[in-house]
Amino acid sequence: MDVISTLAPASRGVAMYDFGKTTVFSCHADPRFSFCLYIPPNVHTSAHPPELVVAVHGTGRTFTEYRDAFSEFGRWNNCVILCPLFPVGVQRDDNRDGYKYMQEGDVRYDLVVLSMVEQINERYGFNFQDFGLFGFSGGGHFTHRFTILHPSRVWAASVGAPGSVTLLDPDRDWWVGVRDVPQRFGIELDMDALSRVPVQMIVGDADQETWEISHAPGGRHWMEGANDPGRTRPERLDSLRRSFESAGVKVRFDLVPGVSHCWEDCIDRIRTFFADNLAMRRARVL
């Protein structure tokens, strides 16, 4: 007989749906959005206090697959995994890309994620103030832009194959550059904090298709300079690397041989990046 079947009904529901690979929860701050989790079985009794990793889906919104890909990592490293879901068309316009650029109509996606973190803190008795952040493709858009805006909330960031990048360019407005960040977001850029975030940038060297990432005048996200960082995802990510490194950020750049636009073929390197930085983070507090 399994352990869950021996529990009282109320406790059985908690064990089945609130721990391990959880059900999907509504975001209390904005129920248009939701999230799932992985909660390790010994989260409150492990030798190491729990840490948090947030994994952000791409345009396909396969957010539970991201959770599942990190669940064993979470179990053996006592990490909670949070995977948000940002549906298409929250402004009723079928926009697939709003979350990638951090702001869409009345929505600030960075603040949505921070509210999700606070919600799980309250629900489970955690005290997460910062987290590891990963995203691939559309999630790679989100990850590097969130890290630019909130570097003090990120203990490590893995940026996977974004189609477009925001360079740390003080002479161009968001999203191409960062000149108007204070006016747009009410945030003063903290370059000192950004320089302390370990960053991985990862893309396959065969990720060469451009049909989804080329901006043209009249497009929803067109801006002058949108295509300047390069034609392909590897070229654009390398431009982002150089921009971050010029600001003092230490970047691990992984150009994965023979891999196209496929996060599953990069996940081992991504989990290793987080494991390495988690070990150093925990060593500093001993």
Coordinates of C-alpha atoms in Angstrom, one line a residue:
M1 CA 0.0 0.0 0.0
D2 CA 1.4 3.4 -0.9
V3 CA 1.7 6.2 1.7
I4 CA -0.9 8.5 0.2
S5 CA -3.6 5.9 0.3
T6 CA -3.1 5.6 4.1
L7 CA -3.8 9.3 4.7
A8 CA -7.1 11.0 5.7
P9 CA -8.9 12.4 2.6
A10 CA -8.0 16.0 3.3
S11 CA -4.3 15.2 3.8
R12 CA -4.4 12.9 0.8
G13 CA -5.5 15.8 -1.5
V14 CA -2.7 18.0 -0.2
A15 CA -0.1 15.2 -0.7
M16 CA -1.4 14.4 -4.2
Y17 CA -1.9 17.9 -5.6
D18 CA 0.2 20.4 -3.6
F19 CA 3.5 18.5 -3.4
G20 CA 5.8 16.7 -5.9
K21 CA 4.6 17.6 -9.4
T22 CA 1.7 19.8 -8.4
T23 CA -1.6 20.7 -10.0
V24 CA -2.0 24.1 -11.7
F25 CA -2.6 27.1 -9.4
S26 CA -4.2 30.4 -10.3
C27 CA -2.1 33.5 -9.6
H28 CA -4.0 35.4 -6.9
A29 CA -2.7 38.8 -7.9
D30 CA -4.0 38.3 -11.5
P31 CA -6.0 35.2 -12.2
R32 CA -5.4 35.5 -15.9
F33 CA -2.2 33.8 -15.2
S34 CA -1.3 30.5 -13.5
F35 CA 1.6 28.3 -12.5
C36 CA 2.6 24.8 -11.6
L37 CA 5.3 23.7 -9.2
Y38 CA 7.6 20.9 -8.2
I39 CA 7.9 20.6 -4.4
P40 CA 10.6 18.2 -3.2
P41 CA 9.4 15.5 -0.7
N42 CA 11.7 16.6 2.1
V43 CA 11.6 20.3 1.3
H44 CA 11.5 21.4 5.0
T45 CA 13.7 18.7 6.4
S46 CA 16.7 18.6 4.0
A47 CA 20.2 19.4 5.2
H48 CA 20.1 22.4 2.9
P49 CA 17.4 25.1 3.0
P50 CA 15.3 25.1 -0.1
E51 CA 16.1 27.3 -3.1
L52 CA 13.8 28.3 -5.9
V53 CA 14.3 28.0 -9.7
V54 CA 11.8 29.7 -12.0
A55 CA 11.5 28.2 -15.5
V56 CA 9.7 30.2 -18.2
H57 CA 8.1 28.6 -21.2
G58 CA 8.5 29.5 -24.8
T59 CA 5.8 30.4 -27.3
G60 CA 4.4 26.9 -27.3
R61 CA 3.5 27.3 -23.6
T62 CA 4.6 23.7 -22.7
F63 CA 5.1 24.9 -19.1
T64 CA 4.5 21.5 -17.4
E65 CA 7.3 20.0 -19.6
Y66 CA 9.7 22.5 -18.2
R67 CA 8.6 21.6 -14.6
D68 CA 9.1 17.9 -15.4
A69 CA 12.6 18.5 -16.9
F70 CA 13.7 20.1 -13.6
S71 CA 11.9 17.9 -11.2
E72 CA 14.8 15.4 -10.6
F73 CA 17.2 18.3 -10.3
G74 CA 14.8 19.8 -7.7
R75 CA 14.5 16.6 -5.8
W76 CA 18.2 16.0 -5.4
N77 CA 19.2 19.7 -4.9
N78 CA 16.2 20.6 -2.6
C79 CA 14.9 23.2 -5.1
V80 CA 11.4 24.2 -5.6
I81 CA 10.6 24.6 -9.3
L82 CA 8.1 27.3 -10.4
C83 CA 6.8 27.4 -13.9
P84 CA 4.4 30.2 -14.9
L85 CA 1.8 30.1 -17.6
F86 CA 1.3 33.2 -19.7
P87 CA -1.6 32.5 -22.1
V88 CA -1.9 33.9 -25.6
G89 CA -4.1 36.9 -26.0
V90 CA -4.7 38.2 -22.5
Q91 CA -5.6 41.6 -24.2
R92 CA -8.0 39.7 -26.6
D93 CA -5.8 40.3 -29.5
D94 CA -4.1 36.9 -30.0
N95 CA -0.7 38.3 -29.2
R96 CA 1.6 35.4 -28.6
D97 CA 4.6 37.5 -27.5
G98 CA 3.5 40.0 -24.9
Y99 CA 5.2 38.4 -21.9
K100 CA 8.5 38.3 -23.8
Y101 CA 8.8 42.1 -23.7
M102 CA 7.8 42.4 -20.0
Q103 CA 4.9 44.8 -20.5
E104 CA 1.6 44.3 -22.4
G105 CA -1.3 46.7 -21.9
D106 CA -2.1 46.7 -18.2
V107 CA 0.2 43.7 -17.5
R108 CA 3.7 43.8 -16.1
Y109 CA 4.9 40.3 -16.4
D110 CA 7.9 40.8 -14.2
L111 CA 5.6 41.8 -11.4
V112 CA 3.3 38.8 -12.1
V113 CA 6.2 36.4 -11.5
L114 CA 7.2 38.2 -8.3
S115 CA 3.6 37.9 -7.1
M116 CA 3.7 34.2 -7.8
V117 CA 6.9 33.9 -5.7
E118 CA 5.2 35.7 -2.8
Q119 CA 2.1 33.5 -3.2
I120 CA 4.1 30.3 -2.8
N121 CA 6.1 31.8 0.1
E122 CA 2.8 32.3 1.9
R123 CA 1.3 29.0 0.9
Y124 CA 4.2 26.8 1.9
G125 CA 6.0 28.8 4.5
F126 CA 9.0 29.6 2.3
N127 CA 11.1 32.8 2.4
F128 CA 12.4 33.0 -1.2
Q129 CA 13.8 36.5 -1.9
D130 CA 15.7 35.6 -5.0
F131 CA 15.7 32.6 -7.5
G132 CA 17.5 31.0 -10.4
L133 CA 15.8 31.9 -13.6
F134 CA 15.7 30.0 -16.9
G135 CA 13.9 30.4 -20.1
F136 CA 14.4 29.2 -23.7
S137 CA 13.2 30.9 -26.9
G138 CA 10.3 33.1 -25.7
G139 CA 11.4 32.3 -22.2
G140 CA 14.9 33.5 -23.1
H141 CA 13.4 36.8 -24.0
F142 CA 11.8 37.0 -20.6
T143 CA 14.8 35.8 -18.7
H144 CA 17.4 38.3 -19.8
R145 CA 15.0 41.2 -19.6
F146 CA 13.8 40.3 -16.1
T147 CA 17.4 40.0 -15.1
I148 CA 18.2 43.5 -16.4
L149 CA 15.3 44.9 -14.5
H150 CA 15.6 42.9 -11.3
P151 CA 19.2 41.6 -10.9
S152 CA 19.0 41.6 -7.1
R153 CA 16.1 39.0 -7.4
V154 CA 18.2 36.5 -9.5
W155 CA 21.0 34.3 -8.1
A156 CA 21.7 32.8 -11.6
A157 CA 20.2 33.2 -15.0
S158 CA 20.2 30.9 -18.0
V159 CA 19.2 32.6 -21.2
G160 CA 18.3 30.1 -23.9
A161 CA 18.1 31.1 -27.6
P162 CA 16.0 34.3 -27.5
G163 CA 14.8 35.5 -30.9
S164 CA 15.4 39.2 -30.0
V165 CA 17.6 40.7 -27.4
T166 CA 17.7 43.9 -25.3
L167 CA 21.2 45.3 -25.3
L168 CA 22.4 47.5 -22.4
D169 CA 22.4 50.4 -24.8
P170 CA 21.8 53.8 -23.0
D171 CA 21.0 55.5 -26.3
R172 CA 18.0 53.5 -27.4
D173 CA 14.6 53.0 -25.8
W174 CA 13.1 49.7 -24.6
W175 CA 13.0 47.0 -25.9
V176 CA 16.0 47.5 -28.2
G177 CA 17.9 49.4 -25.5
V178 CA 17.5 50.6 -21.9
R179 CA 17.4 54.4 -22.1
D180 CA 13.8 54.8 -20.9
V181 CA 13.7 52.0 -18.3
P182 CA 13.2 54.4 -15.4
Q183 CA 10.3 56.2 -17.1
R184 CA 8.7 53.0 -18.5
F185 CA 9.1 50.7 -15.5
G186 CA 9.8 52.9 -12.6
I187 CA 13.1 51.1 -12.1
E188 CA 16.6 52.5 -11.9
L189 CA 19.0 50.1 -13.5
D190 CA 21.4 48.6 -11.0
M191 CA 24.5 47.7 -13.1
D192 CA 26.5 46.8 -10.0
A193 CA 23.9 44.2 -9.0
L194 CA 23.7 42.9 -12.6
S195 CA 27.4 42.4 -12.7
R196 CA 27.2 40.0 -9.8
V197 CA 24.6 37.7 -11.5
P198 CA 26.2 34.5 -13.0
V199 CA 24.7 34.2 -16.5
Q200 CA 24.6 31.4 -19.0
M201 CA 23.7 32.1 -22.6
I202 CA 23.0 28.9 -24.6
V203 CA 22.0 28.3 -28.2
G204 CA 22.5 25.6 -30.8
D205 CA 24.9 26.3 -33.6
A206 CA 22.3 24.9 -36.0
D207 CA 19.6 27.3 -34.7
Q208 CA 19.7 29.2 -38.0
E209 CA 16.0 29.8 -39.0
T210 CA 15.0 33.5 -39.1
W211 CA 11.3 33.4 -40.1
E212 CA 10.1 33.9 -36.6
I213 CA 12.6 36.4 -35.4
S214 CA 13.1 39.0 -38.2
H215 CA 11.3 42.3 -37.5
A216 CA 9.8 44.5 -40.2
P217 CA 8.3 47.9 -40.3
G218 CA 4.6 47.6 -39.3
G219 CA 5.2 44.6 -37.1
R220 CA 3.8 44.5 -33.6
H221 CA 7.2 44.8 -32.0
W222 CA 9.1 46.7 -34.7
M223 CA 11.6 49.3 -33.6
E224 CA 14.5 50.9 -35.3
G225 CA 17.5 48.7 -34.5
A226 CA 15.5 45.6 -33.8
N227 CA 17.5 43.5 -36.2
D228 CA 20.9 45.1 -35.5
P229 CA 22.2 42.5 -33.1
G230 CA 22.4 39.9 -35.9
R231 CA 20.4 37.8 -38.3
T232 CA 20.2 34.5 -36.5
R233 CA 19.7 33.5 -32.8
P234 CA 23.4 32.6 -32.3
E235 CA 24.4 36.0 -33.7
R236 CA 21.9 37.8 -31.5
L237 CA 22.8 35.9 -28.4
D238 CA 26.5 36.7 -29.0
S239 CA 25.6 40.4 -29.3
L240 CA 23.9 40.1 -25.9
R241 CA 26.9 38.3 -24.5
R242 CA 29.2 41.2 -25.6
S243 CA 26.7 43.8 -24.2
F244 CA 26.6 42.0 -20.8
E245 CA 30.3 41.5 -20.6
S246 CA 30.9 45.1 -21.3
A247 CA 28.9 45.8 -18.2
G248 CA 31.1 43.5 -16.1
V249 CA 28.8 40.5 -16.2
K250 CA 30.5 37.1 -16.3
V251 CA 28.8 35.1 -19.0
R252 CA 29.2 31.4 -19.8
F253 CA 28.4 31.1 -23.5
D254 CA 27.4 27.7 -24.7
L255 CA 27.2 27.3 -28.4
V256 CA 26.0 23.7 -28.6
P257 CA 27.2 21.7 -31.7
G258 CA 24.7 20.2 -34.0
V259 CA 21.6 21.5 -32.1
S260 CA 18.8 23.4 -33.7
H261 CA 16.0 25.3 -31.8
C262 CA 15.4 22.5 -29.2
W263 CA 15.6 23.2 -25.5
E264 CA 15.6 19.4 -24.7
D265 CA 19.0 19.1 -26.3
C266 CA 20.4 21.8 -24.1
I267 CA 18.8 20.9 -20.8
D268 CA 21.8 18.9 -19.4
R269 CA 24.1 21.9 -19.7
I270 CA 21.4 24.1 -18.2
R271 CA 20.9 21.9 -15.1
T272 CA 24.7 21.7 -14.7
F273 CA 25.0 25.5 -14.8
F274 CA 22.4 25.8 -12.0
A275 CA 23.9 22.9 -10.0
D276 CA 27.4 24.5 -10.1
N277 CA 26.1 27.9 -9.1
L278 CA 23.8 26.5 -6.4
A279 CA 26.8 24.6 -4.9
M280 CA 28.9 27.9 -4.8
R281 CA 25.9 29.8 -3.3
R282 CA 25.5 27.3 -0.5
A283 CA 29.2 27.1 0.1
R284 CA 29.3 30.9 0.8
V285 CA 26.7 30.6 3.6
L286 CA 28.5 27.7 5.4

